[in-house]
mmCIF file of C-alpha atoms in Angstrom:
data_model
loop_
_atom_site.group_PDB
_atom_site.id
_atom_site.type_symbol
_atom_site.label_atom_id
_atom_site.label_comp_id
_atom_site.label_asym_id
_atom_site.label_seq_id
_atom_site.Cartn_x
_atom_site.Cartn_y
_atom_site.Cartn_z
ATOM 1 C CA UNK A 12 4.312 9.045 25.916
ATOM 2 C CA UNK A 13 0.722 9.237 27.150
ATOM 3 C CA UNK A 14 -0.420 5.836 28.509
ATOM 4 C CA UNK A 15 -3.654 6.095 26.527
ATOM 5 C CA UNK A 16 -1.672 6.578 23.312
ATOM 6 C CA UNK A 17 0.431 3.523 24.194
ATOM 7 C CA UNK A 18 -2.748 1.521 24.698
ATOM 8 C CA UNK A 19 -4.150 2.638 21.335
ATOM 9 C CA UNK A 20 -0.861 1.765 19.613
ATOM 10 C CA UNK A 21 -0.977 -1.723 21.136
ATOM 11 C CA UNK A 22 -4.477 -2.261 19.768
ATOM 12 C CA UNK A 23 -3.373 -0.969 16.373
ATOM 13 C CA UNK A 24 -0.517 -3.464 16.369
ATOM 14 C CA UNK A 25 -2.949 -6.300 17.032
ATOM 15 C CA UNK A 26 -5.130 -5.170 14.131
ATOM 16 C CA UNK A 27 -2.115 -5.063 11.804
ATOM 17 C CA UNK A 28 -1.009 -8.532 12.937
ATOM 18 C CA UNK A 29 -4.484 -9.929 12.303
ATOM 19 C CA UNK A 30 -4.644 -8.379 8.851
ATOM 20 C CA UNK A 31 -1.143 -9.567 7.915
ATOM 21 C CA UNK A 32 -0.246 -12.590 10.066
ATOM 22 C CA UNK A 33 3.233 -14.074 10.009
ATOM 23 C CA UNK A 34 1.618 -17.525 9.801
ATOM 24 C CA UNK A 35 -1.445 -17.855 7.594
ATOM 25 C CA UNK A 36 -4.575 -19.844 8.278
ATOM 26 C CA UNK A 37 -7.470 -20.907 6.071
ATOM 27 C CA UNK A 38 -9.818 -18.210 7.334
ATOM 28 C CA UNK A 39 -7.299 -15.458 6.526
ATOM 29 C CA UNK A 40 -6.457 -17.021 3.149
ATOM 30 C CA UNK A 41 -10.114 -17.117 2.168
ATOM 31 C CA UNK A 42 -10.640 -13.486 3.216
ATOM 32 C CA UNK A 43 -7.517 -12.288 1.402
ATOM 33 C CA UNK A 44 -7.644 -14.406 -1.769
ATOM 34 C CA UNK A 45 -11.111 -16.002 -2.010
ATOM 35 C CA UNK A 46 -9.698 -19.092 -3.787
ATOM 36 C CA UNK A 47 -6.251 -20.579 -3.033
ATOM 37 C CA UNK A 48 -6.691 -24.290 -3.750
ATOM 38 C CA UNK A 49 -3.166 -24.874 -5.112
ATOM 39 C CA UNK A 50 -1.201 -22.277 -3.144
ATOM 40 C CA UNK A 51 1.293 -23.591 -0.597
ATOM 41 C CA UNK A 52 2.757 -22.083 2.575
ATOM 42 C CA UNK A 53 5.932 -20.985 0.805
ATOM 43 C CA UNK A 54 3.896 -19.170 -1.853
ATOM 44 C CA UNK A 55 2.120 -17.015 0.719
ATOM 45 C CA UNK A 56 5.486 -16.342 2.363
ATOM 46 C CA UNK A 57 6.755 -14.713 -0.837
ATOM 47 C CA UNK A 58 4.132 -12.025 -0.300
ATOM 48 C CA UNK A 59 3.924 -11.800 3.459
ATOM 49 C CA UNK A 60 7.545 -12.043 4.641
ATOM 50 C CA UNK A 61 9.036 -8.965 2.891
ATOM 51 C CA UNK A 62 6.119 -6.801 4.053
ATOM 52 C CA UNK A 63 5.914 -8.225 7.563
ATOM 53 C CA UNK A 64 9.676 -7.891 8.056
ATOM 54 C CA UNK A 65 9.616 -4.190 7.193
ATOM 55 C CA UNK A 66 6.610 -3.540 9.414
ATOM 56 C CA UNK A 67 8.214 -5.394 12.330
ATOM 57 C CA UNK A 68 11.461 -3.434 11.975
ATOM 58 C CA UNK A 69 9.907 -0.236 13.314
ATOM 59 C CA UNK A 70 7.770 2.617 12.107
ATOM 60 C CA UNK A 71 6.041 5.375 14.028
ATOM 61 C CA UNK A 72 2.477 4.186 13.305
ATOM 62 C CA UNK A 73 1.320 7.810 13.524
ATOM 63 C CA UNK A 74 -0.951 7.453 10.497
ATOM 64 C CA UNK A 75 -3.134 4.638 11.908
ATOM 65 C CA UNK A 76 -2.996 6.446 15.248
ATOM 66 C CA UNK A 77 -4.292 9.594 13.562
ATOM 67 C CA UNK A 78 -7.095 7.515 12.012
ATOM 68 C CA UNK A 79 -8.243 6.199 15.400
ATOM 69 C CA UNK A 80 -7.891 9.548 17.178
ATOM 70 C CA UNK A 81 -9.790 11.287 14.370
ATOM 71 C CA UNK A 82 -12.724 8.934 14.813
ATOM 72 C CA UNK A 83 -12.640 9.524 18.581
ATOM 73 C CA UNK A 84 -12.494 13.285 17.999
ATOM 74 C CA UNK A 85 -15.837 12.988 16.219
ATOM 75 C CA UNK A 86 -17.377 10.691 18.819
ATOM 76 C CA UNK A 87 -16.303 12.934 21.697
ATOM 77 C CA UNK A 88 -17.715 15.876 19.788
ATOM 78 C CA UNK A 89 -21.171 14.311 19.820
ATOM 79 C CA UNK A 90 -21.196 12.737 16.358
ATOM 80 C CA UNK A 91 -23.169 9.541 15.775
ATOM 81 C CA UNK A 92 -20.588 7.042 14.545
ATOM 82 C CA UNK A 93 -21.533 4.447 11.903
ATOM 83 C CA UNK A 94 -18.672 2.227 13.142
ATOM 84 C CA UNK A 95 -17.755 0.938 16.563
ATOM 85 C CA UNK A 96 -14.298 1.706 17.893
ATOM 86 C CA UNK A 97 -13.245 -1.908 17.297
ATOM 87 C CA UNK A 98 -14.401 -1.694 13.676
ATOM 88 C CA UNK A 99 -12.437 1.521 13.319
ATOM 89 C CA UNK A 100 -9.283 -0.280 14.482
ATOM 90 C CA UNK A 101 -9.858 -2.874 11.769
ATOM 91 C CA UNK A 102 -9.418 -0.088 9.174
ATOM 92 C CA UNK A 103 -5.907 0.852 10.315
ATOM 93 C CA UNK A 104 -4.230 -1.482 7.753
ATOM 94 C CA UNK A 105 -5.756 0.781 5.118
ATOM 95 C CA UNK A 106 -3.068 3.382 5.791
ATOM 96 C CA UNK A 107 -0.201 1.371 7.328
ATOM 97 C CA UNK A 108 -0.148 -1.248 4.550
ATOM 98 C CA UNK A 109 -0.057 1.437 1.869
ATOM 99 C CA UNK A 110 2.739 3.198 3.747
ATOM 100 C CA UNK A 111 4.740 -0.052 3.961
ATOM 101 C CA UNK A 112 4.214 -0.866 0.291
ATOM 102 C CA UNK A 113 5.256 2.631 -0.742
ATOM 103 C CA UNK A 114 8.498 2.345 1.278
ATOM 104 C CA UNK A 115 9.478 -0.886 -0.512
ATOM 105 C CA UNK A 116 8.784 0.680 -3.907
ATOM 106 C CA UNK A 117 10.465 3.938 -2.904
ATOM 107 C CA UNK A 118 13.669 2.093 -1.944
ATOM 108 C CA UNK A 119 13.702 0.318 -5.299
ATOM 109 C CA UNK A 120 13.166 3.559 -7.207
ATOM 110 C CA UNK A 121 15.886 5.329 -5.202
ATOM 111 C CA UNK A 122 18.332 2.386 -5.417
ATOM 112 C CA UNK A 123 18.556 2.584 -1.624
ATOM 113 C CA UNK A 124 20.597 0.125 0.428
ATOM 114 C CA UNK A 125 18.973 0.238 3.851
ATOM 115 C CA UNK A 126 15.714 1.020 5.595
ATOM 116 C CA UNK A 127 15.293 1.244 9.370
ATOM 117 C CA UNK A 128 18.819 -0.070 9.844
ATOM 118 C CA UNK A 129 18.255 -3.219 7.760
ATOM 119 C CA UNK A 130 18.967 -4.076 4.110
ATOM 120 C CA UNK A 131 16.091 -2.984 1.867
ATOM 121 C CA UNK A 132 13.534 -5.595 0.844
ATOM 122 C CA UNK A 133 14.763 -5.752 -2.763
ATOM 123 C CA UNK A 134 18.271 -6.547 -1.526
ATOM 124 C CA UNK A 135 17.182 -9.225 0.961
ATOM 125 C CA UNK A 136 14.470 -10.910 -1.101
ATOM 126 C CA UNK A 137 15.299 -9.919 -4.667
ATOM 127 C CA UNK A 138 13.845 -7.229 -6.891
ATOM 128 C CA UNK A 139 11.114 -9.448 -8.332
ATOM 129 C CA UNK A 140 9.817 -10.625 -4.951
ATOM 130 C CA UNK A 141 9.949 -7.153 -3.376
ATOM 131 C CA UNK A 142 8.093 -5.538 -6.270
ATOM 132 C CA UNK A 143 5.405 -8.183 -6.283
ATOM 133 C CA UNK A 144 4.944 -8.257 -2.509
ATOM 134 C CA UNK A 145 4.639 -4.473 -2.212
ATOM 135 C CA UNK A 146 2.198 -4.282 -5.121
ATOM 136 C CA UNK A 147 0.089 -7.010 -3.504
ATOM 137 C CA UNK A 148 0.046 -5.112 -0.204
ATOM 138 C CA UNK A 149 -1.594 -2.117 -1.907
ATOM 139 C CA UNK A 150 -4.462 -4.415 -2.897
ATOM 140 C CA UNK A 151 -4.639 -6.210 0.451
ATOM 141 C CA UNK A 152 -5.091 -2.892 2.293
ATOM 142 C CA UNK A 153 -8.691 -2.167 1.176
ATOM 143 C CA UNK A 154 -9.781 -5.727 2.009
ATOM 144 C CA UNK A 155 -10.183 -4.317 5.521
ATOM 145 C CA UNK A 156 -13.282 -2.559 4.165
ATOM 146 C CA UNK A 157 -14.861 -5.793 2.915
ATOM 147 C CA UNK A 158 -15.535 -7.305 6.331
ATOM 148 C CA UNK A 159 -17.229 -4.228 7.794
ATOM 149 C CA UNK A 160 -20.900 -4.812 8.728
ATOM 150 C CA UNK A 161 -21.995 -1.505 7.207
ATOM 151 C CA UNK A 162 -24.006 -0.346 4.230
ATOM 152 C CA UNK A 163 -22.644 -0.767 0.723
ATOM 153 C CA UNK A 164 -22.888 3.012 0.372
ATOM 154 C CA UNK A 165 -20.411 3.576 3.202
ATOM 155 C CA UNK A 166 -18.126 0.864 1.839
ATOM 156 C CA UNK A 167 -18.186 2.545 -1.567
ATOM 157 C CA UNK A 168 -17.260 5.891 0.011
ATOM 158 C CA UNK A 169 -14.338 4.287 1.833
ATOM 159 C CA UNK A 170 -13.184 2.505 -1.338
ATOM 160 C CA UNK A 171 -13.409 5.704 -3.386
ATOM 161 C CA UNK A 172 -11.461 7.633 -0.755
ATOM 162 C CA UNK A 173 -8.751 4.952 -0.614
ATOM 163 C CA UNK A 174 -8.392 4.663 -4.386
ATOM 164 C CA UNK A 175 -8.247 8.423 -4.934
ATOM 165 C CA UNK A 176 -5.559 8.965 -2.315
ATOM 166 C CA UNK A 177 -3.408 6.067 -3.580
ATOM 167 C CA UNK A 178 -3.559 7.482 -7.101
ATOM 168 C CA UNK A 179 -2.378 10.839 -5.757
ATOM 169 C CA UNK A 180 0.423 9.077 -3.877
ATOM 170 C CA UNK A 181 1.768 7.762 -7.167
ATOM 171 C CA UNK A 182 1.454 11.168 -8.824
ATOM 172 C CA UNK A 183 3.576 12.683 -6.076
ATOM 173 C CA UNK A 184 6.161 9.954 -6.537
ATOM 174 C CA UNK A 185 6.164 10.575 -10.288
ATOM 175 C CA UNK A 186 6.912 14.265 -9.702
ATOM 176 C CA UNK A 187 9.717 13.417 -7.279
ATOM 177 C CA UNK A 188 11.281 10.885 -9.661
ATOM 178 C CA UNK A 189 11.136 13.310 -12.585
ATOM 179 C CA UNK A 190 12.933 16.002 -10.596
ATOM 180 C CA UNK A 191 15.687 13.853 -9.137
ATOM 181 C CA UNK A 192 16.386 12.230 -12.502
ATOM 182 C CA UNK A 193 17.215 15.677 -13.857
ATOM 183 C CA UNK A 194 20.004 17.159 -11.667
ATOM 184 C CA UNK A 195 19.748 20.621 -13.243
ATOM 185 C CA UNK A 196 15.956 20.832 -12.950
ATOM 186 C CA UNK A 197 14.781 22.615 -9.800
ATOM 187 C CA UNK A 198 11.032 22.984 -9.090
ATOM 188 C CA UNK A 199 9.630 26.008 -7.290
ATOM 189 C CA UNK A 200 8.764 25.836 -3.596
ATOM 190 C CA UNK A 201 5.065 25.786 -4.575
ATOM 191 C CA UNK A 202 5.646 22.796 -6.871
ATOM 192 C CA UNK A 203 7.474 21.073 -4.040
ATOM 193 C CA UNK A 204 4.443 21.653 -1.792
ATOM 194 C CA UNK A 205 2.148 20.096 -4.400
ATOM 195 C CA UNK A 206 4.436 17.073 -4.714
ATOM 196 C CA UNK A 207 4.660 16.567 -0.949
ATOM 197 C CA UNK A 208 0.917 16.939 -0.454
ATOM 198 C CA UNK A 209 0.555 14.025 -2.854
ATOM 199 C CA UNK A 210 3.535 11.850 -1.913
ATOM 200 C CA UNK A 211 3.642 12.333 1.863
ATOM 201 C CA UNK A 212 0.466 14.198 2.738
ATOM 202 C CA UNK A 213 -1.901 11.837 0.977
ATOM 203 C CA UNK A 214 -1.589 9.065 3.596
ATOM 204 C CA UNK A 215 -2.147 11.537 6.412
ATOM 205 C CA UNK A 216 -5.162 12.755 4.456
ATOM 206 C CA UNK A 217 -6.398 9.178 3.999
ATOM 207 C CA UNK A 218 -5.980 8.492 7.720
ATOM 208 C CA UNK A 219 -7.829 11.619 8.799
ATOM 209 C CA UNK A 220 -10.688 11.308 6.326
ATOM 210 C CA UNK A 221 -11.169 7.608 7.080
ATOM 211 C CA UNK A 222 -11.255 8.393 10.797
ATOM 212 C CA UNK A 223 -13.699 11.252 10.352
ATOM 213 C CA UNK A 224 -15.881 9.086 8.123
ATOM 214 C CA UNK A 225 -15.820 6.290 10.724
ATOM 215 C CA UNK A 226 -16.625 8.827 13.442
ATOM 216 C CA UNK A 227 -19.724 10.180 11.717
ATOM 217 C CA UNK A 228 -18.485 13.596 10.536
ATOM 218 C CA UNK A 229 -20.303 15.368 7.717
ATOM 219 C CA UNK A 230 -18.837 15.646 4.216
ATOM 220 C CA UNK A 231 -17.443 19.167 4.666
ATOM 221 C CA UNK A 232 -15.689 18.169 7.914
ATOM 222 C CA UNK A 233 -14.267 15.061 6.279
ATOM 223 C CA UNK A 234 -12.915 17.076 3.375
ATOM 224 C CA UNK A 235 -11.453 19.712 5.678
ATOM 225 C CA UNK A 236 -9.720 17.064 7.780
ATOM 226 C CA UNK A 237 -8.026 15.714 4.659
ATOM 227 C CA UNK A 238 -6.745 19.115 3.573
ATOM 228 C CA UNK A 239 -5.315 19.938 7.001
ATOM 229 C CA UNK A 240 -3.804 16.463 7.448
ATOM 230 C CA UNK A 241 -2.069 16.735 4.058
ATOM 231 C CA UNK A 242 -0.469 19.974 5.249
ATOM 232 C CA UNK A 243 0.564 18.201 8.440
ATOM 233 C CA UNK A 244 2.256 15.576 6.285
ATOM 234 C CA UNK A 245 4.064 18.343 4.433
ATOM 235 C CA UNK A 246 5.372 19.731 7.717
ATOM 236 C CA UNK A 247 6.842 16.395 8.733
ATOM 237 C CA UNK A 248 8.338 15.851 5.286
ATOM 238 C CA UNK A 249 10.137 19.183 5.653
ATOM 239 C CA UNK A 250 11.474 18.101 9.054
ATOM 240 C CA UNK A 251 12.587 14.861 7.407
ATOM 241 C CA UNK A 252 14.371 16.902 4.701
ATOM 242 C CA UNK A 253 16.164 18.905 7.385
ATOM 243 C CA UNK A 254 17.092 15.848 9.418
ATOM 244 C CA UNK A 255 18.624 14.214 6.350
ATOM 245 C CA UNK A 256 21.051 17.133 6.078
ATOM 246 C CA UNK A 257 21.815 17.453 9.801
ATOM 247 C CA UNK A 258 21.750 14.396 12.068
ATOM 248 C CA UNK A 259 20.763 11.998 9.295
ATOM 249 C CA UNK A 260 17.565 9.924 9.270
ATOM 250 C CA UNK A 261 17.567 6.866 11.573
ATOM 251 C CA UNK A 262 18.798 3.788 9.744
ATOM 252 C CA UNK A 263 20.306 5.865 6.942
ATOM 253 C CA UNK A 264 23.452 7.892 6.375
ATOM 254 C CA UNK A 265 23.447 11.684 6.558
ATOM 255 C CA UNK A 266 23.013 13.306 3.163
ATOM 256 C CA UNK A 267 21.666 10.364 1.181
ATOM 257 C CA UNK A 268 19.108 12.802 -0.287
ATOM 258 C CA UNK A 269 22.080 14.446 -2.032
ATOM 259 C CA UNK A 270 23.108 11.100 -3.519
ATOM 260 C CA UNK A 271 19.545 10.531 -4.722
ATOM 261 C CA UNK A 272 19.306 14.068 -6.135
ATOM 262 C CA UNK A 273 16.293 14.951 -4.000
ATOM 263 C CA UNK A 274 14.995 18.475 -4.539
ATOM 264 C CA UNK A 275 14.188 18.972 -0.865
ATOM 265 C CA UNK A 276 12.935 22.239 0.581
ATOM 266 C CA UNK A 277 16.347 23.371 1.942
ATOM 267 C CA UNK A 278 17.741 23.016 -1.596
ATOM 268 C CA UNK A 279 14.867 24.958 -3.144
ATOM 269 C CA UNK A 280 14.965 27.742 -0.551
ATOM 270 C CA UNK A 281 18.713 28.140 -1.069
ATOM 271 C CA UNK A 282 18.381 28.379 -4.846
ATOM 272 C CA UNK A 283 15.454 30.767 -4.535
ATOM 273 C CA UNK A 284 17.701 33.195 -2.663
ATOM 274 C CA UNK A 285 20.985 32.248 -4.353
ATOM 275 C CA UNK A 286 20.184 31.415 -7.995
ATOM 276 C CA UNK A 287 23.870 31.637 -8.889
ATOM 277 C CA UNK A 288 24.393 28.328 -7.009
ATOM 278 C CA UNK A 289 22.103 26.266 -9.263
ATOM 279 C CA UNK A 290 24.907 24.796 -11.352
ATOM 280 C CA UNK A 291 27.099 24.145 -8.331
ATOM 281 C CA UNK A 292 24.366 22.194 -6.531
ATOM 282 C CA UNK A 293 23.501 20.318 -9.738
ATOM 283 C CA UNK A 294 27.154 19.309 -10.061
ATOM 284 C CA UNK A 295 27.199 18.126 -6.437
ATOM 285 C CA UNK A 296 24.127 15.967 -7.144
ATOM 286 C CA UNK A 297 25.749 14.444 -10.239
ATOM 287 C CA UNK A 298 29.030 13.758 -8.489
ATOM 288 C CA UNK A 299 27.350 12.243 -5.415
ATOM 289 C CA UNK A 300 25.159 10.064 -7.618
ATOM 290 C CA UNK A 301 28.247 8.608 -9.297
ATOM 291 C CA UNK A 302 30.438 8.264 -6.206
ATOM 292 C CA UNK A 303 27.903 7.332 -3.526
ATOM 293 C CA UNK A 304 27.329 8.412 0.055
ATOM 294 C CA UNK A 305 31.064 8.783 0.811
ATOM 295 C CA UNK A 306 31.554 11.291 -2.008
ATOM 296 C CA UNK A 307 33.037 14.626 -0.821
ATOM 297 C CA UNK A 308 30.230 16.273 -2.817
ATOM 298 C CA UNK A 309 27.728 15.207 -0.143
ATOM 299 C CA UNK A 310 29.313 17.194 2.681
ATOM 300 C CA UNK A 311 30.217 20.065 0.342
ATOM 301 C CA UNK A 312 26.564 20.414 -0.676
ATOM 302 C CA UNK A 313 25.358 20.228 2.938
ATOM 303 C CA UNK A 314 27.864 22.892 3.960
ATOM 304 C CA UNK A 315 26.688 25.169 1.149
ATOM 305 C CA UNK A 316 23.016 24.765 2.086
ATOM 306 C CA UNK A 317 23.755 25.359 5.769
ATOM 307 C CA UNK A 318 26.041 28.346 5.245
ATOM 308 C CA UNK A 319 23.320 30.717 4.096
ATOM 309 C CA UNK A 320 20.494 29.627 6.364
ATOM 310 C CA UNK A 321 18.371 27.476 4.029
ATOM 311 C CA UNK A 322 18.345 24.506 6.391
ATOM 312 C CA UNK A 323 17.241 26.626 9.356
ATOM 313 C CA UNK A 324 14.585 28.386 7.277
ATOM 314 C CA UNK A 325 13.168 25.040 6.180
ATOM 315 C CA UNK A 326 13.136 23.847 9.795
ATOM 316 C CA UNK A 327 11.226 26.954 10.875
ATOM 317 C CA UNK A 328 8.709 26.519 8.060
ATOM 318 C CA UNK A 329 8.147 22.852 8.875
ATOM 319 C CA UNK A 330 7.518 23.596 12.540
ATOM 320 C CA UNK A 331 5.144 26.441 11.680
ATOM 321 C CA UNK A 332 3.088 24.273 9.322
ATOM 322 C CA UNK A 333 2.776 21.544 11.947
ATOM 323 C CA UNK A 334 1.772 23.907 14.746
ATOM 324 C CA UNK A 335 -0.865 25.640 12.623
ATOM 325 C CA UNK A 336 -2.199 22.333 11.293
ATOM 326 C CA UNK A 337 -2.551 20.757 14.739
ATOM 327 C CA UNK A 338 -4.584 23.717 15.992
ATOM 328 C CA UNK A 339 -6.806 23.786 12.914
ATOM 329 C CA UNK A 340 -7.319 20.020 12.945
ATOM 330 C CA UNK A 341 -8.493 19.812 16.552
ATOM 331 C CA UNK A 342 -11.000 22.610 15.919
ATOM 332 C CA UNK A 343 -12.814 20.955 12.979
ATOM 333 C CA UNK A 344 -15.349 19.444 15.383
ATOM 334 C CA UNK A 345 -16.105 22.482 17.614
ATOM 335 C CA UNK A 346 -17.494 20.497 20.542
ATOM 336 C CA UNK A 347 -14.404 18.270 20.791
ATOM 337 C CA UNK A 348 -11.520 20.758 20.728
ATOM 338 C CA UNK A 349 -11.083 20.380 24.497
ATOM 339 C CA UNK A 350 -11.627 16.613 24.449
ATOM 340 C CA UNK A 351 -9.186 13.894 25.454
ATOM 341 C CA UNK A 352 -8.680 12.879 21.820
ATOM 342 C CA UNK A 353 -7.816 16.463 20.832
ATOM 343 C CA UNK A 354 -5.275 16.587 23.650
ATOM 344 C CA UNK A 355 -3.751 13.297 22.495
ATOM 345 C CA UNK A 356 -3.478 14.556 18.917
ATOM 346 C CA UNK A 357 -1.656 17.648 20.144
ATOM 347 C CA UNK A 358 0.617 15.541 22.355
ATOM 348 C CA UNK A 359 1.336 13.027 19.603
ATOM 349 C CA UNK A 360 2.574 15.560 17.085
ATOM 350 C CA UNK A 361 4.345 17.753 19.606
ATOM 351 C CA UNK A 362 6.298 14.711 20.737
ATOM 352 C CA UNK A 363 7.113 13.804 17.138
ATOM 353 C CA UNK A 364 8.514 17.286 16.533
ATOM 354 C CA UNK A 365 10.685 16.944 19.646
ATOM 355 C CA UNK A 366 11.990 13.575 18.475
ATOM 356 C CA UNK A 367 12.812 15.013 15.049
ATOM 357 C CA UNK A 368 14.809 17.749 16.756
ATOM 358 C CA UNK A 369 16.785 15.117 18.666
ATOM 359 C CA UNK A 370 17.333 12.988 15.555
ATOM 360 C CA UNK A 371 15.390 10.071 17.010
ATOM 361 C CA UNK A 372 12.709 9.772 14.373
#
């Protein structure tokens, strides 16, 4: 990995630690809660520990990295930034906290057992604590806007952007839940794209738009960055779909999407070309849901999807979306497409694609 990217990631980690410290202090408590006169150390721990544990267990941090690199893309393209680079780093919890909260909720909704090789938060800390802590983290995230020494107008724009993207995140999750609760219901590939742009793409969109806003881009450039970043998120979700059916996602067992009844792109592409297999795949989903990850239906479904090329076609589509999105993204600010930040964005996502191919991400 590029040494400059490593340096940026280290600074991001410091910002995340400051925004969500393992040990609280009065200054942080006042910033996060305003009034906490009767709250004790163990009360704060009920919120912090489940979230901090998940964050410390891994994560690619590519969303906050995209935020910082997006702001630098604008600065290196000659834009006049309303925020310093240090102030931009302080906004990285805006995307990483939402991502962490959504993972805790996602695991509850999917009845998942593990995340990043560890028991899920609701298993370790209890359903009530995990739900409450993750919900709180959604609201802690935008507190990073409060301390910025900028105009109220810019703060309002950042708040509006954050709130709109988080609402879309929940819409995408609602679509996904509705589909996997109905084994025989298969959306179209276009409906899948809409769902993923909300569920997965929205945080990439939030990262890019926040970075472009911090870097001084105009409104049309900010909007364009969000659209392209959402497509980038779609590309990586497709790679994630493929990995689930091939090497398996790190920290999880191969084929757990079958157990959860996920209508991933390989499934939809297969049914699009082989509609006679709808009932068979629906029956595999139902059987796997009842019997768990060791059900023979899991491998039978994977074999069916692989036998007629759907998995490979999804992989090709995911790669294509990512390649096209990276090129388009680095050209939004014309004067920065040959800049160091543009090169780092290209390197970042190219490396992520390579890691997906090796089953390491």
